[in-house]
Amino acid sequence: LRTALPGLTVAPVVADFTRALPIPRNLPGPVAIAFLGSTIGNLDRPEAIALLRRVAARLRPGDRFVLGVDLRKDPAILEAAYNDREGVTAEFNLNALRVLNRETGADFDPGRFRHLAWYDTARHRIEMHLVALEAHIVTIPGLPPIRFARGETLRTEISGKQDRARLAGLLGGAGLRLGPWAESPAPP
């Protein structure tokens, strides 16, 4: 952005967005705060509203907030994306177990699970799970053993899909309002 728009001040913030947002207050206005990548869909409604309230508390008159969301679409398209033929999403999902092992000393065996994702039409979200292929026990240091029955699932992610009304409700819950709307063209 700095190269394309040399007059633009860019102040990236690396932070845990579930906590306070350390956005510099001394930026010349107006400021545009961008939260892209549709990550808001990974939060349940209270968590999403809490995040949006933190953003709203930082905005000054004239500032703008740019929010990326994943829109609702045909469930077959969503399920195909989360159950891709190449297995990219499955590998991403199984990698969560490897990360848990590395970070906590757990002993998950990714080979004992398979990826499963579906669209929940009532909640308008994708749910990603790992399904136990056999009964087994997992240990995480400091916690009681976790027993998995064959076919039992471990939910690893939710990814809410938005429409204007739902998004306006989330924003309204945080004291914000929906402004200009732009949609990316659908891939071919």
JSON list of C-alpha atoms in Angstrom, two decimals:
[
{"chain": "A", "resi": 1, "resn": "LEU", "atom": "CA", "xyz": [0.00, 0.00, 0.00]},
{"chain": "A", "resi": 2, "resn": "ARG", "atom": "CA", "xyz": [2.82, 2.39, 0.82]},
{"chain": "A", "resi": 3, "resn": "THR", "atom": "CA", "xyz": [4.30, 1.87, -2.66]},
{"chain": "A", "resi": 4, "resn": "ALA", "atom": "CA", "xyz": [0.97, 2.20, -4.48]},
{"chain": "A", "resi": 5, "resn": "LEU", "atom": "CA", "xyz": [-0.21, 5.17, -2.39]},
{"chain": "A", "resi": 6, "resn": "PRO", "atom": "CA", "xyz": [2.87, 7.03, -1.12]},
{"chain": "A", "resi": 7, "resn": "GLY", "atom": "CA", "xyz": [0.75, 9.67, 0.65]},
{"chain": "A", "resi": 8, "resn": "LEU", "atom": "CA", "xyz": [-1.03, 7.02, 2.69]},
{"chain": "A", "resi": 9, "resn": "THR", "atom": "CA", "xyz": [0.09, 6.37, 6.25]},
{"chain": "A", "resi": 10, "resn": "VAL", "atom": "CA", "xyz": [-0.02, 2.63, 6.97]},
{"chain": "A", "resi": 11, "resn": "ALA", "atom": "CA", "xyz": [0.19, 1.52, 10.60]},
{"chain": "A", "resi": 12, "resn": "PRO", "atom": "CA", "xyz": [-0.09, -2.27, 10.82]},
{"chain": "A", "resi": 13, "resn": "VAL", "atom": "CA", "xyz": [-1.13, -3.62, 14.21]},
{"chain": "A", "resi": 14, "resn": "VAL", "atom": "CA", "xyz": [-0.26, -7.13, 15.33]},
{"chain": "A", "resi": 15, "resn": "ALA", "atom": "CA", "xyz": [-2.41, -8.04, 18.31]},
{"chain": "A", "resi": 16, "resn": "ASP", "atom": "CA", "xyz": [-4.76, -10.56, 19.83]},
{"chain": "A", "resi": 17, "resn": "PHE", "atom": "CA", "xyz": [-8.06, -9.17, 18.60]},
{"chain": "A", "resi": 18, "resn": "THR", "atom": "CA", "xyz": [-9.92, -10.90, 21.45]},
{"chain": "A", "resi": 19, "resn": "ARG", "atom": "CA", "xyz": [-8.34, -8.35, 23.78]},
{"chain": "A", "resi": 20, "resn": "ALA", "atom": "CA", "xyz": [-7.78, -4.60, 23.65]},
{"chain": "A", "resi": 21, "resn": "LEU", "atom": "CA", "xyz": [-6.86, -3.23, 20.23]},
{"chain": "A", "resi": 22, "resn": "PRO", "atom": "CA", "xyz": [-3.60, -1.23, 20.48]},
{"chain": "A", "resi": 23, "resn": "ILE", "atom": "CA", "xyz": [-4.39, 1.01, 17.53]},
{"chain": "A", "resi": 24, "resn": "PRO", "atom": "CA", "xyz": [-2.28, 4.18, 17.66]},
{"chain": "A", "resi": 25, "resn": "ARG", "atom": "CA", "xyz": [-4.35, 7.22, 18.62]},
{"chain": "A", "resi": 26, "resn": "ASN", "atom": "CA", "xyz": [-2.04, 9.80, 17.10]},
{"chain": "A", "resi": 27, "resn": "LEU", "atom": "CA", "xyz": [-2.71, 8.88, 13.47]},
{"chain": "A", "resi": 28, "resn": "PRO", "atom": "CA", "xyz": [-3.79, 11.75, 11.25]},
{"chain": "A", "resi": 29, "resn": "GLY", "atom": "CA", "xyz": [-7.47, 11.47, 10.42]},
{"chain": "A", "resi": 30, "resn": "PRO", "atom": "CA", "xyz": [-9.57, 10.23, 8.97]},
{"chain": "A", "resi": 31, "resn": "VAL", "atom": "CA", "xyz": [-8.47, 6.69, 9.76]},
{"chain": "A", "resi": 32, "resn": "ALA", "atom": "CA", "xyz": [-9.66, 3.49, 8.08]},
{"chain": "A", "resi": 33, "resn": "ILE", "atom": "CA", "xyz": [-9.42, 0.41, 10.29]},
{"chain": "A", "resi": 34, "resn": "ALA", "atom": "CA", "xyz": [-9.54, -2.80, 8.25]},
{"chain": "A", "resi": 35, "resn": "PHE", "atom": "CA", "xyz": [-10.36, -6.24, 9.62]},
{"chain": "A", "resi": 36, "resn": "LEU", "atom": "CA", "xyz": [-10.24, -8.46, 6.57]},
{"chain": "A", "resi": 37, "resn": "GLY", "atom": "CA", "xyz": [-10.27, -12.15, 5.79]},
{"chain": "A", "resi": 38, "resn": "SER", "atom": "CA", "xyz": [-13.79, -12.92, 7.11]},
{"chain": "A", "resi": 39, "resn": "THR", "atom": "CA", "xyz": [-12.33, -13.85, 10.52]},
{"chain": "A", "resi": 40, "resn": "ILE", "atom": "CA", "xyz": [-15.40, -12.34, 12.18]},
{"chain": "A", "resi": 41, "resn": "GLY", "atom": "CA", "xyz": [-17.23, -15.48, 11.01]},
{"chain": "A", "resi": 42, "resn": "ASN", "atom": "CA", "xyz": [-15.07, -17.62, 13.32]},
{"chain": "A", "resi": 43, "resn": "LEU", "atom": "CA", "xyz": [-16.57, -15.90, 16.36]},
{"chain": "A", "resi": 44, "resn": "ASP", "atom": "CA", "xyz": [-19.95, -16.54, 17.94]},
{"chain": "A", "resi": 45, "resn": "ARG", "atom": "CA", "xyz": [-22.33, -13.57, 18.15]},
{"chain": "A", "resi": 46, "resn": "PRO", "atom": "CA", "xyz": [-21.28, -12.30, 21.63]},
{"chain": "A", "resi": 47, "resn": "GLU", "atom": "CA", "xyz": [-17.58, -12.56, 20.72]},
{"chain": "A", "resi": 48, "resn": "ALA", "atom": "CA", "xyz": [-18.14, -10.79, 17.40]},
{"chain": "A", "resi": 49, "resn": "ILE", "atom": "CA", "xyz": [-20.08, -7.97, 19.05]},
{"chain": "A", "resi": 50, "resn": "ALA", "atom": "CA", "xyz": [-17.38, -7.60, 21.72]},
{"chain": "A", "resi": 51, "resn": "LEU", "atom": "CA", "xyz": [-14.73, -7.26, 19.00]},
{"chain": "A", "resi": 52, "resn": "LEU", "atom": "CA", "xyz": [-16.84, -4.74, 17.10]},
{"chain": "A", "resi": 53, "resn": "ARG", "atom": "CA", "xyz": [-17.37, -2.72, 20.30]},
{"chain": "A", "resi": 54, "resn": "ARG", "atom": "CA", "xyz": [-13.59, -2.53, 20.76]},
{"chain": "A", "resi": 55, "resn": "VAL", "atom": "CA", "xyz": [-13.29, -1.21, 17.22]},
{"chain": "A", "resi": 56, "resn": "ALA", "atom": "CA", "xyz": [-16.17, 1.25, 17.74]},
{"chain": "A", "resi": 57, "resn": "ALA", "atom": "CA", "xyz": [-14.49, 2.59, 20.89]},
{"chain": "A", "resi": 58, "resn": "ARG", "atom": "CA", "xyz": [-11.42, 3.44, 18.82]},
{"chain": "A", "resi": 59, "resn": "LEU", "atom": "CA", "xyz": [-13.21, 5.17, 15.95]},
{"chain": "A", "resi": 60, "resn": "ARG", "atom": "CA", "xyz": [-13.38, 8.97, 15.82]},
{"chain": "A", "resi": 61, "resn": "PRO", "atom": "CA", "xyz": [-15.85, 11.06, 13.83]},
{"chain": "A", "resi": 62, "resn": "GLY", "atom": "CA", "xyz": [-14.97, 10.65, 10.14]},
{"chain": "A", "resi": 63, "resn": "ASP", "atom": "CA", "xyz": [-13.09, 7.37, 10.63]},
{"chain": "A", "resi": 64, "resn": "ARG", "atom": "CA", "xyz": [-14.18, 4.25, 8.79]},
{"chain": "A", "resi": 65, "resn": "PHE", "atom": "CA", "xyz": [-14.13, 0.54, 9.51]},
{"chain": "A", "resi": 66, "resn": "VAL", "atom": "CA", "xyz": [-13.66, -1.91, 6.63]},
{"chain": "A", "resi": 67, "resn": "LEU", "atom": "CA", "xyz": [-14.83, -5.41, 7.49]},
{"chain": "A", "resi": 68, "resn": "GLY", "atom": "CA", "xyz": [-14.33, -8.53, 5.36]},
{"chain": "A", "resi": 69, "resn": "VAL", "atom": "CA", "xyz": [-17.01, -11.19, 5.62]},
{"chain": "A", "resi": 70, "resn": "ASP", "atom": "CA", "xyz": [-17.87, -14.40, 3.80]},
{"chain": "A", "resi": 71, "resn": "LEU", "atom": "CA", "xyz": [-21.34, -14.14, 2.31]},
{"chain": "A", "resi": 72, "resn": "ARG", "atom": "CA", "xyz": [-24.03, -16.78, 2.36]},
{"chain": "A", "resi": 73, "resn": "LYS", "atom": "CA", "xyz": [-24.16, -18.85, -0.79]},
{"chain": "A", "resi": 74, "resn": "ASP", "atom": "CA", "xyz": [-25.40, -22.19, -2.02]},
{"chain": "A", "resi": 75, "resn": "PRO", "atom": "CA", "xyz": [-24.55, -24.79, 0.67]},
{"chain": "A", "resi": 76, "resn": "ALA", "atom": "CA", "xyz": [-23.20, -27.12, -2.04]},
{"chain": "A", "resi": 77, "resn": "ILE", "atom": "CA", "xyz": [-20.62, -24.49, -3.02]},
{"chain": "A", "resi": 78, "resn": "LEU", "atom": "CA", "xyz": [-19.59, -23.97, 0.61]},
{"chain": "A", "resi": 79, "resn": "GLU", "atom": "CA", "xyz": [-19.34, -27.67, 1.36]},
{"chain": "A", "resi": 80, "resn": "ALA", "atom": "CA", "xyz": [-17.27, -28.25, -1.79]},
{"chain": "A", "resi": 81, "resn": "ALA", "atom": "CA", "xyz": [-14.90, -25.47, -0.71]},
{"chain": "A", "resi": 82, "resn": "TYR", "atom": "CA", "xyz": [-14.42, -26.92, 2.78]},
{"chain": "A", "resi": 83, "resn": "ASN", "atom": "CA", "xyz": [-14.17, -30.49, 1.49]},
{"chain": "A", "resi": 84, "resn": "ASP", "atom": "CA", "xyz": [-11.90, -29.72, -1.46]},
{"chain": "A", "resi": 85, "resn": "ARG", "atom": "CA", "xyz": [-10.72, -32.58, -3.68]},
{"chain": "A", "resi": 86, "resn": "GLU", "atom": "CA", "xyz": [-7.07, -31.71, -3.11]},
{"chain": "A", "resi": 87, "resn": "GLY", "atom": "CA", "xyz": [-7.46, -32.17, 0.65]},
{"chain": "A", "resi": 88, "resn": "VAL", "atom": "CA", "xyz": [-6.00, -28.75, 1.49]},
{"chain": "A", "resi": 89, "resn": "THR", "atom": "CA", "xyz": [-8.69, -27.94, 4.07]},
{"chain": "A", "resi": 90, "resn": "ALA", "atom": "CA", "xyz": [-8.48, -31.44, 5.56]},
{"chain": "A", "resi": 91, "resn": "GLU", "atom": "CA", "xyz": [-4.73, -31.02, 6.00]},
{"chain": "A", "resi": 92, "resn": "PHE", "atom": "CA", "xyz": [-5.27, -27.58, 7.55]},
{"chain": "A", "resi": 93, "resn": "ASN", "atom": "CA", "xyz": [-7.79, -29.09, 9.96]},
{"chain": "A", "resi": 94, "resn": "LEU", "atom": "CA", "xyz": [-5.58, -32.04, 10.93]},
{"chain": "A", "resi": 95, "resn": "ASN", "atom": "CA", "xyz": [-2.66, -29.67, 11.44]},
{"chain": "A", "resi": 96, "resn": "ALA", "atom": "CA", "xyz": [-4.52, -28.25, 14.46]},
{"chain": "A", "resi": 97, "resn": "LEU", "atom": "CA", "xyz": [-3.67, -31.52, 16.22]},
{"chain": "A", "resi": 98, "resn": "ARG", "atom": "CA", "xyz": [0.02, -31.17, 15.34]},
{"chain": "A", "resi": 99, "resn": "VAL", "atom": "CA", "xyz": [0.00, -27.63, 16.72]},
{"chain": "A", "resi": 100, "resn": "LEU", "atom": "CA", "xyz": [-1.65, -28.82, 19.95]},
{"chain": "A", "resi": 101, "resn": "ASN", "atom": "CA", "xyz": [0.99, -31.53, 20.26]},
{"chain": "A", "resi": 102, "resn": "ARG", "atom": "CA", "xyz": [3.82, -29.05, 19.73]},
{"chain": "A", "resi": 103, "resn": "GLU", "atom": "CA", "xyz": [2.44, -26.29, 21.95]},
{"chain": "A", "resi": 104, "resn": "THR", "atom": "CA", "xyz": [1.03, -28.36, 24.82]},
{"chain": "A", "resi": 105, "resn": "GLY", "atom": "CA", "xyz": [2.88, -31.68, 24.73]},
{"chain": "A", "resi": 106, "resn": "ALA", "atom": "CA", "xyz": [-0.33, -33.52, 23.82]},
{"chain": "A", "resi": 107, "resn": "ASP", "atom": "CA", "xyz": [-0.18, -36.85, 22.02]},
{"chain": "A", "resi": 108, "resn": "PHE", "atom": "CA", "xyz": [-2.87, -36.55, 19.34]},
{"chain": "A", "resi": 109, "resn": "ASP", "atom": "CA", "xyz": [-2.27, -38.91, 16.42]},
{"chain": "A", "resi": 110, "resn": "PRO", "atom": "CA", "xyz": [-3.64, -37.12, 13.32]},
{"chain": "A", "resi": 111, "resn": "GLY", "atom": "CA", "xyz": [-3.83, -40.52, 11.59]},
{"chain": "A", "resi": 112, "resn": "ARG", "atom": "CA", "xyz": [-6.62, -41.49, 13.96]},
{"chain": "A", "resi": 113, "resn": "PHE", "atom": "CA", "xyz": [-8.90, -38.71, 12.70]},
{"chain": "A", "resi": 114, "resn": "ARG", "atom": "CA", "xyz": [-10.48, -37.66, 9.44]},
{"chain": "A", "resi": 115, "resn": "HIS", "atom": "CA", "xyz": [-11.73, -34.25, 8.38]},
{"chain": "A", "resi": 116, "resn": "LEU", "atom": "CA", "xyz": [-15.45, -33.53, 8.11]},
{"chain": "A", "resi": 117, "resn": "ALA", "atom": "CA", "xyz": [-17.13, -30.22, 7.24]},
{"chain": "A", "resi": 118, "resn": "TRP", "atom": "CA", "xyz": [-20.75, -29.33, 6.61]},
{"chain": "A", "resi": 119, "resn": "TYR", "atom": "CA", "xyz": [-22.97, -26.30, 6.31]},
{"chain": "A", "resi": 120, "resn": "ASP", "atom": "CA", "xyz": [-25.45, -25.77, 9.15]},
{"chain": "A", "resi": 121, "resn": "THR", "atom": "CA", "xyz": [-28.38, -24.12, 7.37]},
{"chain": "A", "resi": 122, "resn": "ALA", "atom": "CA", "xyz": [-30.09, -23.05, 10.61]},
{"chain": "A", "resi": 123, "resn": "ARG", "atom": "CA", "xyz": [-27.00, -21.23, 11.94]},
{"chain": "A", "resi": 124, "resn": "HIS", "atom": "CA", "xyz": [-25.67, -20.16, 8.54]},
{"chain": "A", "resi": 125, "resn": "ARG", "atom": "CA", "xyz": [-22.21, -21.49, 9.20]},
{"chain": "A", "resi": 126, "resn": "ILE", "atom": "CA", "xyz": [-19.73, -24.13, 8.18]},
{"chain": "A", "resi": 127, "resn": "GLU", "atom": "CA", "xyz": [-18.66, -26.44, 10.96]},
{"chain": "A", "resi": 128, "resn": "MET", "atom": "CA", "xyz": [-15.34, -28.23, 10.70]},
{"chain": "A", "resi": 129, "resn": "HIS", "atom": "CA", "xyz": [-14.79, -31.34, 12.78]},
{"chain": "A", "resi": 130, "resn": "LEU", "atom": "CA", "xyz": [-12.25, -34.10, 13.16]},
{"chain": "A", "resi": 131, "resn": "VAL", "atom": "CA", "xyz": [-13.87, -37.53, 13.41]},
{"chain": "A", "resi": 132, "resn": "ALA", "atom": "CA", "xyz": [-12.21, -40.26, 15.49]},
{"chain": "A", "resi": 133, "resn": "LEU", "atom": "CA", "xyz": [-11.60, -43.28, 13.27]},
{"chain": "A", "resi": 134, "resn": "GLU", "atom": "CA", "xyz": [-11.33, -45.58, 16.29]},
{"chain": "A", "resi": 135, "resn": "ALA", "atom": "CA", "xyz": [-11.74, -45.46, 20.04]},
{"chain": "A", "resi": 136, "resn": "HIS", "atom": "CA", "xyz": [-8.61, -44.10, 21.68]},
{"chain": "A", "resi": 137, "resn": "ILE", "atom": "CA", "xyz": [-7.31, -41.93, 24.51]},
{"chain": "A", "resi": 138, "resn": "VAL", "atom": "CA", "xyz": [-5.41, -38.64, 24.14]},
{"chain": "A", "resi": 139, "resn": "THR", "atom": "CA", "xyz": [-3.38, -37.05, 26.88]},
{"chain": "A", "resi": 140, "resn": "ILE", "atom": "CA", "xyz": [-2.63, -33.38, 27.32]},
{"chain": "A", "resi": 141, "resn": "PRO", "atom": "CA", "xyz": [-0.23, -32.65, 30.20]},
{"chain": "A", "resi": 142, "resn": "GLY", "atom": "CA", "xyz": [-2.08, -31.27, 33.21]},
{"chain": "A", "resi": 143, "resn": "LEU", "atom": "CA", "xyz": [-5.52, -32.44, 32.07]},
{"chain": "A", "resi": 144, "resn": "PRO", "atom": "CA", "xyz": [-7.45, -35.66, 32.60]},
{"chain": "A", "resi": 145, "resn": "PRO", "atom": "CA", "xyz": [-7.21, -38.15, 29.69]},
{"chain": "A", "resi": 146, "resn": "ILE", "atom": "CA", "xyz": [-9.61, -37.48, 26.81]},
{"chain": "A", "resi": 147, "resn": "ARG", "atom": "CA", "xyz": [-11.45, -40.55, 25.58]},
{"chain": "A", "resi": 148, "resn": "PHE", "atom": "CA", "xyz": [-12.65, -40.58, 21.99]},
{"chain": "A", "resi": 149, "resn": "ALA", "atom": "CA", "xyz": [-15.25, -43.10, 20.86]},
{"chain": "A", "resi": 150, "resn": "ARG", "atom": "CA", "xyz": [-15.15, -44.30, 17.27]},
{"chain": "A", "resi": 151, "resn": "GLY", "atom": "CA", "xyz": [-17.12, -41.74, 15.22]},
{"chain": "A", "resi": 152, "resn": "GLU", "atom": "CA", "xyz": [-16.98, -39.06, 17.92]},
{"chain": "A", "resi": 153, "resn": "THR", "atom": "CA", "xyz": [-16.19, -35.61, 16.58]},
{"chain": "A", "resi": 154, "resn": "LEU", "atom": "CA", "xyz": [-14.02, -32.78, 17.78]},
{"chain": "A", "resi": 155, "resn": "ARG", "atom": "CA", "xyz": [-15.24, -29.42, 16.47]},
{"chain": "A", "resi": 156, "resn": "THR", "atom": "CA", "xyz": [-12.27, -27.39, 15.32]},
{"chain": "A", "resi": 157, "resn": "GLU", "atom": "CA", "xyz": [-13.84, -24.39, 13.62]},
{"chain": "A", "resi": 158, "resn": "ILE", "atom": "CA", "xyz": [-17.00, -22.50, 12.81]},
{"chain": "A", "resi": 159, "resn": "SER", "atom": "CA", "xyz": [-17.17, -20.12, 9.90]},
{"chain": "A", "resi": 160, "resn": "GLY", "atom": "CA", "xyz": [-20.30, -17.98, 9.89]},
{"chain": "A", "resi": 161, "resn": "LYS", "atom": "CA", "xyz": [-21.67, -16.75, 6.60]},
{"chain": "A", "resi": 162, "resn": "GLN", "atom": "CA", "xyz": [-23.25, -13.33, 6.52]},
{"chain": "A", "resi": 163, "resn": "ASP", "atom": "CA", "xyz": [-25.96, -11.47, 4.67]},
{"chain": "A", "resi": 164, "resn": "ARG", "atom": "CA", "xyz": [-26.77, -7.77, 4.98]},
{"chain": "A", "resi": 165, "resn": "ALA", "atom": "CA", "xyz": [-29.40, -8.20, 7.68]},
{"chain": "A", "resi": 166, "resn": "ARG", "atom": "CA", "xyz": [-27.22, -10.42, 9.88]},
{"chain": "A", "resi": 167, "resn": "LEU", "atom": "CA", "xyz": [-24.23, -8.15, 9.46]},
{"chain": "A", "resi": 168, "resn": "ALA", "atom": "CA", "xyz": [-26.29, -5.05, 10.20]},
{"chain": "A", "resi": 169, "resn": "GLY", "atom": "CA", "xyz": [-27.47, -6.76, 13.40]},
{"chain": "A", "resi": 170, "resn": "LEU", "atom": "CA", "xyz": [-23.91, -7.54, 14.49]},
{"chain": "A", "resi": 171, "resn": "LEU", "atom": "CA", "xyz": [-22.78, -4.00, 13.79]},
{"chain": "A", "resi": 172, "resn": "GLY", "atom": "CA", "xyz": [-25.85, -2.52, 15.47]},
{"chain": "A", "resi": 173, "resn": "GLY", "atom": "CA", "xyz": [-25.13, -4.60, 18.57]},
{"chain": "A", "resi": 174, "resn": "ALA", "atom": "CA", "xyz": [-21.81, -2.76, 18.80]},
{"chain": "A", "resi": 175, "resn": "GLY", "atom": "CA", "xyz": [-23.19, 0.71, 18.12]},
{"chain": "A", "resi": 176, "resn": "LEU", "atom": "CA", "xyz": [-22.01, 0.71, 14.49]},
{"chain": "A", "resi": 177, "resn": "ARG", "atom": "CA", "xyz": [-24.02, 0.91, 11.30]},
{"chain": "A", "resi": 178, "resn": "LEU", "atom": "CA", "xyz": [-23.62, -0.72, 7.93]},
{"chain": "A", "resi": 179, "resn": "GLY", "atom": "CA", "xyz": [-22.25, 1.71, 5.36]},
{"chain": "A", "resi": 180, "resn": "PRO", "atom": "CA", "xyz": [-21.27, 1.19, 1.74]},
{"chain": "A", "resi": 181, "resn": "TRP", "atom": "CA", "xyz": [-21.33, -2.43, 0.63]},
{"chain": "A", "resi": 182, "resn": "ALA", "atom": "CA", "xyz": [-19.00, -3.98, -1.96]},
{"chain": "A", "resi": 183, "resn": "GLU", "atom": "CA", "xyz": [-18.89, -7.59, -3.07]},
{"chain": "A", "resi": 184, "resn": "SER", "atom": "CA", "xyz": [-16.04, -9.39, -4.78]},
{"chain": "A", "resi": 185, "resn": "PRO", "atom": "CA", "xyz": [-17.06, -11.18, -7.94]},
{"chain": "A", "resi": 186, "resn": "ALA", "atom": "CA", "xyz": [-17.63, -14.90, -7.53]},
{"chain": "A", "resi": 187, "resn": "PRO", "atom": "CA", "xyz": [-14.78, -17.04, -8.82]},
{"chain": "A", "resi": 188, "resn": "PRO", "atom": "CA", "xyz": [-15.42, -18.76, -12.16]}
]
